[in-house]
Amino acid sequence: MEKKIEQHQKEQLNSTKNTETKIEHQEQQSQASSSSSHMANLATSSDHHLHQLELAGNNINLSSIFDTPISLPFPYSYFEDHPSNNPNSFLDLLRQDQHQFASSSNPSSFSFDAFPLQNSNDTNLFFTDLPLPQPVTTKAESSEVVNTAPTSPNSTSVSSSSNEAANDNTNKEVAVKDQVEGDQQEHKGTKPQLKAKKKNQKKAREARFAFLTKSDIDNLDDGYRWRKYGQKAVKNSPYPRSYYRCTTVGCGVKKRVERSSDDPSIVMTTYEGQHSHPFPMTPRGHIGMLTSPILDHGATTASSSSFSIPQPRYLLTQHHQPYNSMYNTSLSMINRSSPNGTFINPGPSSFPGFGYDHMPQASTSTTSAIRDHGLLQDILPSQIREDTINTQINEEDKK
DNA sequence: CGAGTTTGACCTGCGC
DNA sequence: GCGCAGGTCAAACTCG
């Protein structure tokens, strides 16, 4: 099997490099109020995004995915607003974002909660095309977002979903408390602590942010330094899941990396937690954002050159609110492609510094018919995946 | 020698 | 209660 994987990776190195990106995010109602003013502005341009979706040639009917009509929250086009910033690479974008966010006094000025979607469950959905730089804070409620971001040799797709937190109680104080305890335990990780954790609480999972990346590289470089602490075989998947932890002292951020068994070219990177430190500028972590080893060499090491996309600031606001069956409202935008197989920008980037405009060719849609395996199952509800797959199949049939 | 990886063992949650 | 699968630990190992 290992040989198989290696062979696959080698094959992927020779394959076309392309990128797809998608982010889905869902947020609780109460959170909408915190960014209502921003949202209002964004809502006015939803038609614009929808139009772009149609122009993309996919004619994705979001309403067919969601139970109810939704508004499209892609009102903001980074490249339209910042034409001079059109970067050459995803890492460039990350760098720009890093700068932009670092200089922002308003931590929520750019976050997922700025792009709500309403569904039948009164749950806000947030879509974005691109990830945001890693915020330096803590979060409480668990959430999960599948995201993809463009990076030259890779294709990325994004979707989001809530996790078991939806089943947890929605008491804000409890959630915060659990979070704190969870962080403490996670940083120490002793067995007694684990036992105490089990006693006192149901495990409160960290907020998650996942990327579906079409890439030959398992670990894509986000500039942070990661240490692999485990690897497990995934049921129904020939590919193992790797577990990484941020090497920065006191930072409990973890990430998991696994490949789709259906489409080995798709790598799912799931981030859990939030970095509690500034963006590393170490000799190894540094320039992950400044000069992409991926771009230069096409392959990197698992630890220092891993492509982990900095988590978006929106996670900062993932506290307090209950997650109401986010799965039911997740939208999969994976693998949308134009009839000619070229990736089409699904719309203006919801986040500054990210966009598809510069993205290289992307794969065809068939590559992302992801079934529920492993983490993929965690993040994309089977129904949504099926809907998405069916949509893709229908589109394929039309062609 | 330090940092990172590998890997078997162990722990935990969950479904039956 | 049992078994399974996911997640984590930590000793041994590798690499620069």
Short mmCIF file of C-alpha atoms (C1' of nucleotides) in Angstrom, two decimals:
data_model
loop_
_atom_site.label_atom_id
_atom_site.label_comp_id
_atom_site.label_asym_id
_atom_site.label_seq_id
_atom_site.Cartn_x
_atom_site.Cartn_y
_atom_site.Cartn_z
CA MET A 1 0.00 0.00 0.00
CA GLU A 2 2.72 2.39 0.81
CA LYS A 3 4.26 1.73 -2.53
CA LYS A 4 0.93 2.39 -4.07
CA ILE A 5 0.70 5.71 -2.37
CA GLU A 6 4.19 6.64 -3.33
CA GLN A 7 3.49 5.70 -6.86
CA HIS A 8 0.40 7.75 -6.80
CA GLN A 9 2.26 10.73 -5.47
CA LYS A 10 4.82 10.40 -8.17
CA GLU A 11 2.11 10.25 -10.73
CA GLN A 12 0.52 13.28 -9.27
CA LEU A 13 3.72 15.18 -9.59
CA ASN A 14 3.43 14.78 -13.27
CA SER A 15 -0.18 15.63 -13.44
CA THR A 16 -1.65 18.96 -14.22
CA LYS A 17 -1.51 21.39 -11.42
CA ASN A 18 -4.71 23.08 -10.74
CA THR A 19 -6.68 24.58 -8.04
CA GLU A 20 -10.19 24.74 -6.85
CA THR A 21 -11.34 26.47 -3.85
CA LYS A 22 -14.42 26.53 -1.87
CA ILE A 23 -15.39 27.31 1.59
CA GLU A 24 -18.56 26.58 3.28
CA HIS A 25 -19.31 27.79 6.63
CA GLN A 26 -22.25 27.86 8.83
CA GLU A 27 -22.75 30.00 11.77
CA GLN A 28 -25.21 30.38 14.49
CA GLN A 29 -27.94 32.91 14.48
CA SER A 30 -26.81 34.88 17.40
CA GLN A 31 -23.57 35.47 15.76
CA ALA A 32 -25.28 37.18 12.93
CA SER A 33 -26.06 40.08 15.15
CA SER A 34 -22.45 40.75 15.87
CA SER A 35 -21.73 41.43 12.28
CA SER A 36 -25.09 42.48 11.12
CA SER A 37 -23.96 45.75 9.69
CA HIS A 38 -21.32 44.13 7.66
CA MET A 39 -23.65 41.47 6.54
CA ALA A 40 -26.16 43.95 5.40
CA ASN A 41 -23.69 45.44 3.07
CA LEU A 42 -22.70 42.11 1.79
CA ALA A 43 -26.19 40.98 1.19
CA THR A 44 -26.70 43.64 -1.36
CA SER A 45 -24.31 42.07 -3.73
CA SER A 46 -25.43 38.51 -3.52
CA ASP A 47 -26.86 38.70 -6.97
CA HIS A 48 -23.50 39.52 -8.24
CA HIS A 49 -22.08 36.33 -6.94
CA LEU A 50 -24.89 34.26 -8.22
CA HIS A 51 -24.35 35.74 -11.57
CA GLN A 52 -20.77 34.71 -11.47
CA LEU A 53 -21.74 31.23 -10.52
CA GLU A 54 -23.88 31.03 -13.56
CA LEU A 55 -21.20 32.46 -15.69
CA ALA A 56 -19.00 29.76 -14.41
CA GLY A 57 -20.89 27.40 -16.58
CA ASN A 58 -21.86 25.16 -13.79
CA ASN A 59 -25.23 26.59 -13.18
CA ILE A 60 -25.13 25.28 -9.71
CA ASN A 61 -28.52 25.62 -8.27
CA LEU A 62 -27.86 26.28 -4.67
CA SER A 63 -31.45 26.01 -3.85
CA SER A 64 -31.38 22.47 -5.01
CA ILE A 65 -28.74 21.77 -2.48
CA PHE A 66 -30.34 23.66 0.27
CA ASP A 67 -33.85 23.03 1.24
CA THR A 68 -34.75 26.60 0.97
CA PRO A 69 -33.77 29.50 -1.15
CA ILE A 70 -30.60 31.05 -0.05
CA SER A 71 -28.81 34.20 -0.67
CA LEU A 72 -25.34 34.16 -1.94
CA PRO A 73 -22.85 35.84 0.23
CA PHE A 74 -20.10 36.64 -2.16
CA PRO A 75 -20.58 40.27 -2.48
CA TYR A 76 -17.04 41.21 -2.03
CA SER A 77 -14.51 40.79 -4.68
CA TYR A 78 -11.05 41.23 -3.47
CA PHE A 79 -9.65 41.51 -6.87
CA GLU A 80 -12.24 43.87 -7.97
CA ASP A 81 -11.60 46.04 -5.04
CA HIS A 82 -7.91 45.54 -5.11
CA PRO A 83 -6.99 45.05 -8.67
CA SER A 84 -3.42 45.87 -7.96
CA ASN A 85 -3.17 43.08 -5.49
CA ASN A 86 -3.83 40.29 -7.81
CA PRO A 87 -1.23 37.89 -6.59
CA ASN A 88 0.65 35.29 -8.38
CA SER A 89 0.20 32.58 -5.89
CA PHE A 90 -1.86 31.51 -3.01
CA LEU A 91 1.00 32.04 -0.69
CA ASP A 92 1.26 35.54 -1.90
CA LEU A 93 -2.33 35.93 -1.04
CA LEU A 94 -1.77 34.54 2.36
CA ARG A 95 0.98 36.95 2.92
CA GLN A 96 -1.13 39.82 1.88
CA ASP A 97 -3.89 38.71 4.07
CA GLN A 98 -1.59 38.29 6.93
CA HIS A 99 -0.53 41.82 6.59
CA GLN A 100 -3.97 43.11 6.14
CA PHE A 101 -5.38 41.36 9.11
CA ALA A 102 -2.50 42.16 11.27
CA SER A 103 -3.11 45.78 10.67
CA SER A 104 -6.77 45.57 11.27
CA SER A 105 -8.02 46.83 14.56
CA ASN A 106 -11.29 45.12 14.12
CA PRO A 107 -10.87 41.41 14.58
CA SER A 108 -14.15 40.74 12.94
CA SER A 109 -13.71 43.04 10.08
CA PHE A 110 -13.16 40.10 7.89
CA SER A 111 -14.56 36.92 9.02
CA PHE A 112 -16.86 34.25 7.90
CA ASP A 113 -19.66 35.71 9.82
CA ALA A 114 -19.65 38.48 7.39
CA PHE A 115 -21.19 36.32 4.78
CA PRO A 116 -24.25 34.70 6.14
CA LEU A 117 -26.66 32.54 4.38
CA GLN A 118 -30.01 31.78 5.75
CA ASN A 119 -31.52 28.42 5.52
CA SER A 120 -34.66 26.81 6.66
CA ASN A 121 -33.19 26.11 10.02
CA ASP A 122 -32.47 29.74 10.62
CA THR A 123 -28.87 28.85 10.57
CA ASN A 124 -26.53 31.20 8.92
CA LEU A 125 -24.37 29.77 6.26
CA PHE A 126 -21.18 31.36 5.28
CA PHE A 127 -19.42 30.82 2.10
CA THR A 128 -16.13 32.04 1.08
CA ASP A 129 -13.76 31.24 -1.61
CA LEU A 130 -10.69 31.47 0.41
CA PRO A 131 -9.25 30.95 3.82
CA LEU A 132 -8.08 33.67 6.05
CA PRO A 133 -4.91 34.07 7.97
CA GLN A 134 -4.73 32.48 11.29
CA PRO A 135 -6.20 34.50 14.06
CA VAL A 136 -4.38 34.63 17.33
CA THR A 137 -7.02 33.88 19.83
CA THR A 138 -8.99 31.15 21.34
CA LYS A 139 -12.30 29.85 20.39
CA ALA A 140 -14.93 27.85 22.08
CA GLU A 141 -17.61 26.20 20.13
CA SER A 142 -16.60 23.53 17.80
CA SER A 143 -17.22 23.97 14.19
CA GLU A 144 -15.87 22.66 11.04
CA VAL A 145 -15.30 24.22 7.75
CA VAL A 146 -14.01 22.62 4.71
CA ASN A 147 -12.08 25.00 2.72
CA THR A 148 -9.92 25.11 -0.25
CA ALA A 149 -7.58 27.70 -1.40
CA PRO A 150 -5.63 28.15 -4.51
CA THR A 151 -2.05 27.27 -4.47
CA SER A 152 -0.29 26.82 -7.62
CA PRO A 153 0.38 23.13 -7.86
CA ASN A 154 -2.74 22.20 -6.12
CA SER A 155 -6.41 22.37 -6.35
CA THR A 156 -8.45 23.01 -3.36
CA SER A 157 -12.05 22.72 -2.50
CA VAL A 158 -13.92 23.80 0.50
CA SER A 159 -16.98 22.93 2.35
CA SER A 160 -18.02 23.18 5.88
CA SER A 161 -20.05 21.52 8.45
CA SER A 162 -20.60 21.48 12.09
CA ASN A 163 -19.53 18.65 14.19
CA GLU A 164 -20.85 16.99 17.23
CA ALA A 165 -21.00 20.29 18.92
CA ALA A 166 -24.41 20.55 17.46
CA ASN A 167 -25.41 17.92 19.89
CA ASP A 168 -23.91 19.62 22.81
CA ASN A 169 -25.81 21.93 24.96
CA THR A 170 -25.94 25.45 23.78
CA ASN A 171 -25.13 27.11 27.00
CA LYS A 172 -22.57 29.72 26.31
CA GLU A 173 -20.85 29.56 29.62
CA VAL A 174 -20.57 25.85 29.52
CA ALA A 175 -19.19 25.97 26.06
CA VAL A 176 -16.52 28.42 27.02
CA LYS A 177 -15.63 26.49 30.08
CA ASP A 178 -15.33 23.34 28.11
CA GLN A 179 -13.14 25.08 25.69
CA VAL A 180 -10.76 26.25 28.32
CA GLU A 181 -10.57 22.87 29.88
CA GLY A 182 -10.16 21.28 26.55
CA ASP A 183 -7.26 23.52 25.75
CA GLN A 184 -5.56 22.80 28.99
CA GLN A 185 -5.92 19.14 28.54
CA GLU A 186 -4.89 19.27 25.01
CA HIS A 187 -1.70 21.07 25.83
CA LYS A 188 -0.75 18.66 28.53
CA GLY A 189 -2.42 15.55 27.35
CA THR A 190 -1.78 13.48 30.40
CA LYS A 191 -3.82 10.43 31.09
CA PRO A 192 -5.17 11.71 34.39
CA GLN A 193 -6.30 14.78 32.58
CA LEU A 194 -7.98 12.75 29.98
CA LYS A 195 -9.81 10.90 32.65
CA ALA A 196 -10.82 14.10 34.32
CA LYS A 197 -11.99 15.34 30.99
CA LYS A 198 -14.10 12.33 30.56
CA LYS A 199 -15.56 12.77 33.99
CA ASN A 200 -16.45 16.36 33.85
CA GLN A 201 -17.51 16.92 30.36
CA LYS A 202 -18.30 15.59 27.06
CA LYS A 203 -15.39 16.17 24.88
CA ALA A 204 -15.65 19.59 23.36
CA ARG A 205 -14.03 19.54 20.02
CA GLU A 206 -12.05 22.44 18.83
CA ALA A 207 -13.29 24.50 15.98
CA ARG A 208 -12.29 22.99 12.75
CA PHE A 209 -11.39 24.33 9.45
CA ALA A 210 -10.86 21.91 6.69
CA PHE A 211 -9.56 22.24 3.20
CA LEU A 212 -10.19 19.94 0.37
CA THR A 213 -7.17 20.34 -1.73
CA LYS A 214 -6.56 18.82 -5.06
CA SER A 215 -2.93 18.28 -4.74
CA ASP A 216 -0.20 15.81 -5.16
CA ILE A 217 1.24 17.08 -1.96
CA ASP A 218 -0.11 15.78 1.26
CA ASN A 219 1.05 18.63 3.32
CA LEU A 220 0.89 22.04 1.86
CA ASP A 221 2.80 24.89 3.22
CA ASP A 222 1.04 27.46 5.33
CA GLY A 223 4.16 28.67 7.00
CA TYR A 224 3.41 27.16 10.34
CA ARG A 225 5.56 24.42 11.68
CA TRP A 226 3.95 21.08 12.30
CA ARG A 227 5.10 18.00 14.05
CA LYS A 228 3.60 14.71 13.15
CA TYR A 229 2.43 12.84 16.18
CA GLY A 230 0.47 10.02 14.74
CA GLN A 231 -0.81 8.21 11.75
CA LYS A 232 -3.76 5.96 11.49
CA ALA A 233 -5.29 3.85 8.83
CA VAL A 234 -8.67 5.10 7.83
CA LYS A 235 -11.51 2.74 7.44
CA ASN A 236 -12.61 2.29 3.87
CA SER A 237 -9.66 4.21 2.66
CA PRO A 238 -6.31 2.96 1.46
CA TYR A 239 -4.71 6.14 2.56
CA PRO A 240 -3.65 6.79 6.11
CA ARG A 241 -4.56 9.82 8.09
CA SER A 242 -1.73 11.80 9.53
CA TYR A 243 -1.93 13.85 12.67
CA TYR A 244 0.09 16.97 13.12
CA ARG A 245 0.47 19.42 15.94
CA CYS A 246 1.82 22.91 15.82
CA THR A 247 5.34 22.85 17.16
CA THR A 248 5.08 26.23 18.79
CA VAL A 249 5.16 25.94 22.54
CA GLY A 250 1.78 26.43 24.04
CA CYS A 251 0.01 26.25 20.74
CA GLY A 252 -2.37 23.37 20.66
CA VAL A 253 -3.41 23.63 17.08
CA LYS A 254 -3.66 20.34 15.34
CA LYS A 255 -4.28 19.29 11.86
CA ARG A 256 -5.13 16.08 10.15
CA VAL A 257 -4.25 15.22 6.65
CA GLU A 258 -5.79 12.49 4.63
CA ARG A 259 -6.50 11.69 1.06
CA SER A 260 -9.79 10.89 -0.43
CA SER A 261 -10.04 7.25 -1.24
CA ASP A 262 -12.19 8.04 -4.22
CA ASP A 263 -9.97 10.67 -5.61
CA PRO A 264 -6.47 10.32 -4.25
CA SER A 265 -5.59 13.62 -5.74
CA ILE A 266 -7.77 15.29 -3.18
CA VAL A 267 -6.20 15.98 0.14
CA MET A 268 -8.25 17.00 3.09
CA THR A 269 -6.45 19.05 5.64
CA THR A 270 -8.41 19.69 8.77
CA TYR A 271 -7.26 22.25 11.23
CA GLU A 272 -8.38 22.11 14.78
CA GLY A 273 -7.84 24.94 17.17
CA GLN A 274 -6.37 28.31 16.77
CA HIS A 275 -2.77 29.34 16.85
CA SER A 276 -1.89 31.22 19.98
CA HIS A 277 1.17 32.79 18.50
CA PRO A 278 2.12 35.09 15.70
CA PHE A 279 2.82 33.76 12.33
CA PRO A 280 6.15 32.00 12.51
CA MET A 281 9.00 33.64 10.75
CA THR A 282 11.50 31.00 11.58
CA PRO A 283 14.03 29.87 9.04
CA ARG A 284 11.83 26.94 8.23
CA GLY A 285 8.38 28.28 8.79
CA HIS A 286 9.00 31.66 7.45
CA ILE A 287 8.87 31.89 4.15
CA GLY A 288 6.32 29.39 3.68
CA MET A 289 4.24 32.32 2.99
CA LEU A 290 6.79 34.34 1.20
CA THR A 291 8.33 31.91 -1.12
CA SER A 292 6.48 28.80 -1.81
CA PRO A 293 8.53 25.67 -1.78
CA ILE A 294 5.62 24.08 -3.47
CA LEU A 295 5.91 26.37 -6.33
CA ASP A 296 9.59 26.02 -6.49
CA HIS A 297 10.00 22.35 -5.99
CA GLY A 298 6.65 20.80 -6.27
CA ALA A 299 7.12 18.80 -3.15
CA THR A 300 7.90 19.49 0.41
CA THR A 301 8.49 17.77 3.61
CA ALA A 302 5.60 16.87 5.78
CA SER A 303 6.45 19.03 8.67
CA SER A 304 7.88 22.32 7.73
CA SER A 305 6.57 22.56 4.28
CA SER A 306 3.17 21.30 4.89
CA PHE A 307 0.52 23.18 3.16
CA SER A 308 -1.80 24.05 5.91
CA ILE A 309 -3.80 27.03 5.19
CA PRO A 310 -4.01 29.48 8.00
CA GLN A 311 -7.31 29.39 9.61
CA PRO A 312 -9.66 32.19 9.02
CA ARG A 313 -10.45 34.81 11.46
CA TYR A 314 -14.03 33.84 11.44
CA LEU A 315 -13.24 31.12 13.84
CA LEU A 316 -12.79 33.75 16.41
CA THR A 317 -16.45 34.26 16.48
CA GLN A 318 -17.38 30.66 16.72
CA HIS A 319 -18.30 30.83 20.34
CA HIS A 320 -21.60 30.76 22.08
CA GLN A 321 -23.89 29.74 19.34
CA PRO A 322 -25.38 26.34 19.02
CA TYR A 323 -24.81 24.57 15.81
CA ASN A 324 -28.08 23.58 14.38
CA SER A 325 -27.49 20.71 12.09
CA MET A 326 -24.95 22.44 10.02
CA TYR A 327 -24.69 19.32 8.02
CA ASN A 328 -28.13 19.86 6.74
CA THR A 329 -27.21 23.17 5.33
CA SER A 330 -23.75 22.63 4.12
CA LEU A 331 -23.11 23.37 0.57
CA SER A 332 -20.60 21.49 -1.35
CA MET A 333 -19.01 23.45 -4.08
CA ILE A 334 -16.33 21.01 -4.71
CA ASN A 335 -15.06 20.46 -8.14
CA ARG A 336 -17.12 22.82 -10.03
CA SER A 337 -15.57 23.21 -13.33
CA SER A 338 -16.35 24.64 -16.62
CA PRO A 339 -17.48 22.50 -19.49
CA ASN A 340 -14.01 22.50 -20.87
CA GLY A 341 -12.57 21.32 -17.66
CA THR A 342 -11.08 24.59 -16.67
CA PHE A 343 -11.80 25.84 -13.28
CA ILE A 344 -14.05 28.80 -13.22
CA ASN A 345 -14.03 31.33 -10.55
CA PRO A 346 -17.23 30.75 -8.69
CA GLY A 347 -17.37 34.32 -7.71
CA PRO A 348 -15.53 37.14 -6.13
CA SER A 349 -13.54 36.13 -3.20
CA SER A 350 -15.23 36.60 0.05
CA PHE A 351 -11.95 37.36 1.63
CA PRO A 352 -9.35 39.78 0.66
CA GLY A 353 -6.29 38.28 -0.75
CA PHE A 354 -7.92 35.20 -2.12
CA GLY A 355 -9.45 34.57 -5.41
CA TYR A 356 -9.55 32.28 -8.32
CA ASP A 357 -8.71 34.73 -10.95
CA HIS A 358 -5.15 33.67 -11.13
CA MET A 359 -5.72 30.06 -10.55
CA PRO A 360 -4.30 27.59 -12.96
CA GLN A 361 -6.29 24.98 -14.64
CA ALA A 362 -8.35 22.84 -12.44
CA SER A 363 -9.43 19.32 -12.60
CA THR A 364 -12.66 18.08 -13.93
CA SER A 365 -15.58 17.62 -11.70
CA THR A 366 -15.39 13.89 -11.58
CA THR A 367 -12.35 14.03 -9.46
CA SER A 368 -14.19 15.16 -6.44
CA ALA A 369 -17.03 12.82 -6.07
CA ILE A 370 -16.06 12.28 -2.54
CA ARG A 371 -17.79 9.63 -0.62
CA ASP A 372 -17.99 9.50 3.04
CA HIS A 373 -14.73 8.15 4.15
CA GLY A 374 -12.78 9.15 7.14
CA LEU A 375 -12.54 12.81 7.75
CA LEU A 376 -14.40 13.50 4.64
CA GLN A 377 -17.32 11.98 6.31
CA ASP A 378 -16.85 14.11 9.31
CA ILE A 379 -16.91 17.25 7.38
CA LEU A 380 -19.28 16.70 4.57
CA PRO A 381 -22.57 15.16 5.49
CA SER A 382 -23.36 12.23 3.35
CA GLN A 383 -26.51 13.78 2.07
CA ILE A 384 -24.78 16.88 0.99
CA ARG A 385 -22.02 14.91 -0.59
CA GLU A 386 -24.49 12.80 -2.40
CA ASP A 387 -26.36 15.85 -3.55
CA THR A 388 -23.21 17.33 -4.76
CA ILE A 389 -22.13 14.21 -6.46
CA ASN A 390 -25.50 13.81 -8.06
CA THR A 391 -25.33 17.35 -9.28
CA GLN A 392 -21.95 16.72 -10.71
CA ILE A 393 -23.13 13.56 -12.36
CA ASN A 394 -26.08 15.34 -13.86
CA GLU A 395 -23.84 17.99 -15.20
CA GLU A 396 -21.58 15.37 -16.61
CA ASP A 397 -24.50 13.72 -18.28
CA LYS A 398 -25.56 16.98 -19.83
CA LYS A 399 -22.16 17.32 -21.37
"C1'" DC B 1 22.39 16.63 19.04
"C1'" DG B 2 18.05 18.62 18.20
"C1'" DA B 3 14.03 18.30 15.50
"C1'" DG B 4 10.97 15.59 13.24
"C1'" DT B 5 9.02 10.89 11.85
"C1'" DT B 6 7.51 6.21 12.55
"C1'" DT B 7 4.77 2.98 14.70
"C1'" DG B 8 2.80 -0.06 18.12
"C1'" DA B 9 0.24 0.46 22.23
"C1'" DC B 10 -3.11 2.63 24.63
"C1'" DC B 11 -7.22 5.51 25.49
"C1'" DT B 12 -11.79 7.17 24.36
"C1'" DG B 13 -16.27 7.51 22.28
"C1'" DC B 14 -19.90 5.31 20.16
"C1'" DG B 15 -22.95 1.93 18.17
"C1'" DC B 16 -24.89 -2.50 18.72
"C1'" DG C 1 -20.56 -5.08 27.97
"C1'" DC C 2 -18.18 -5.63 23.77
"C1'" DG C 3 -16.01 -4.45 19.63
"C1'" DC C 4 -14.64 -1.11 16.42
"C1'" DA C 5 -12.63 3.06 14.83
"C1'" DG C 6 -10.64 7.44 15.74
"C1'" DG C 7 -7.28 9.83 18.28
"C1'" DT C 8 -3.07 10.23 21.15
"C1'" DC C 9 1.14 8.87 23.43
"C1'" DA C 10 5.84 7.91 23.57
"C1'" DA C 11 9.91 5.16 22.64
"C1'" DA C 12 12.74 4.21 18.89
"C1'" DC C 13 14.43 5.77 14.86
"C1'" DT C 14 15.99 8.98 11.05
"C1'" DC C 15 17.89 13.05 9.27
"C1'" DG C 16 20.50 17.22 8.74
#
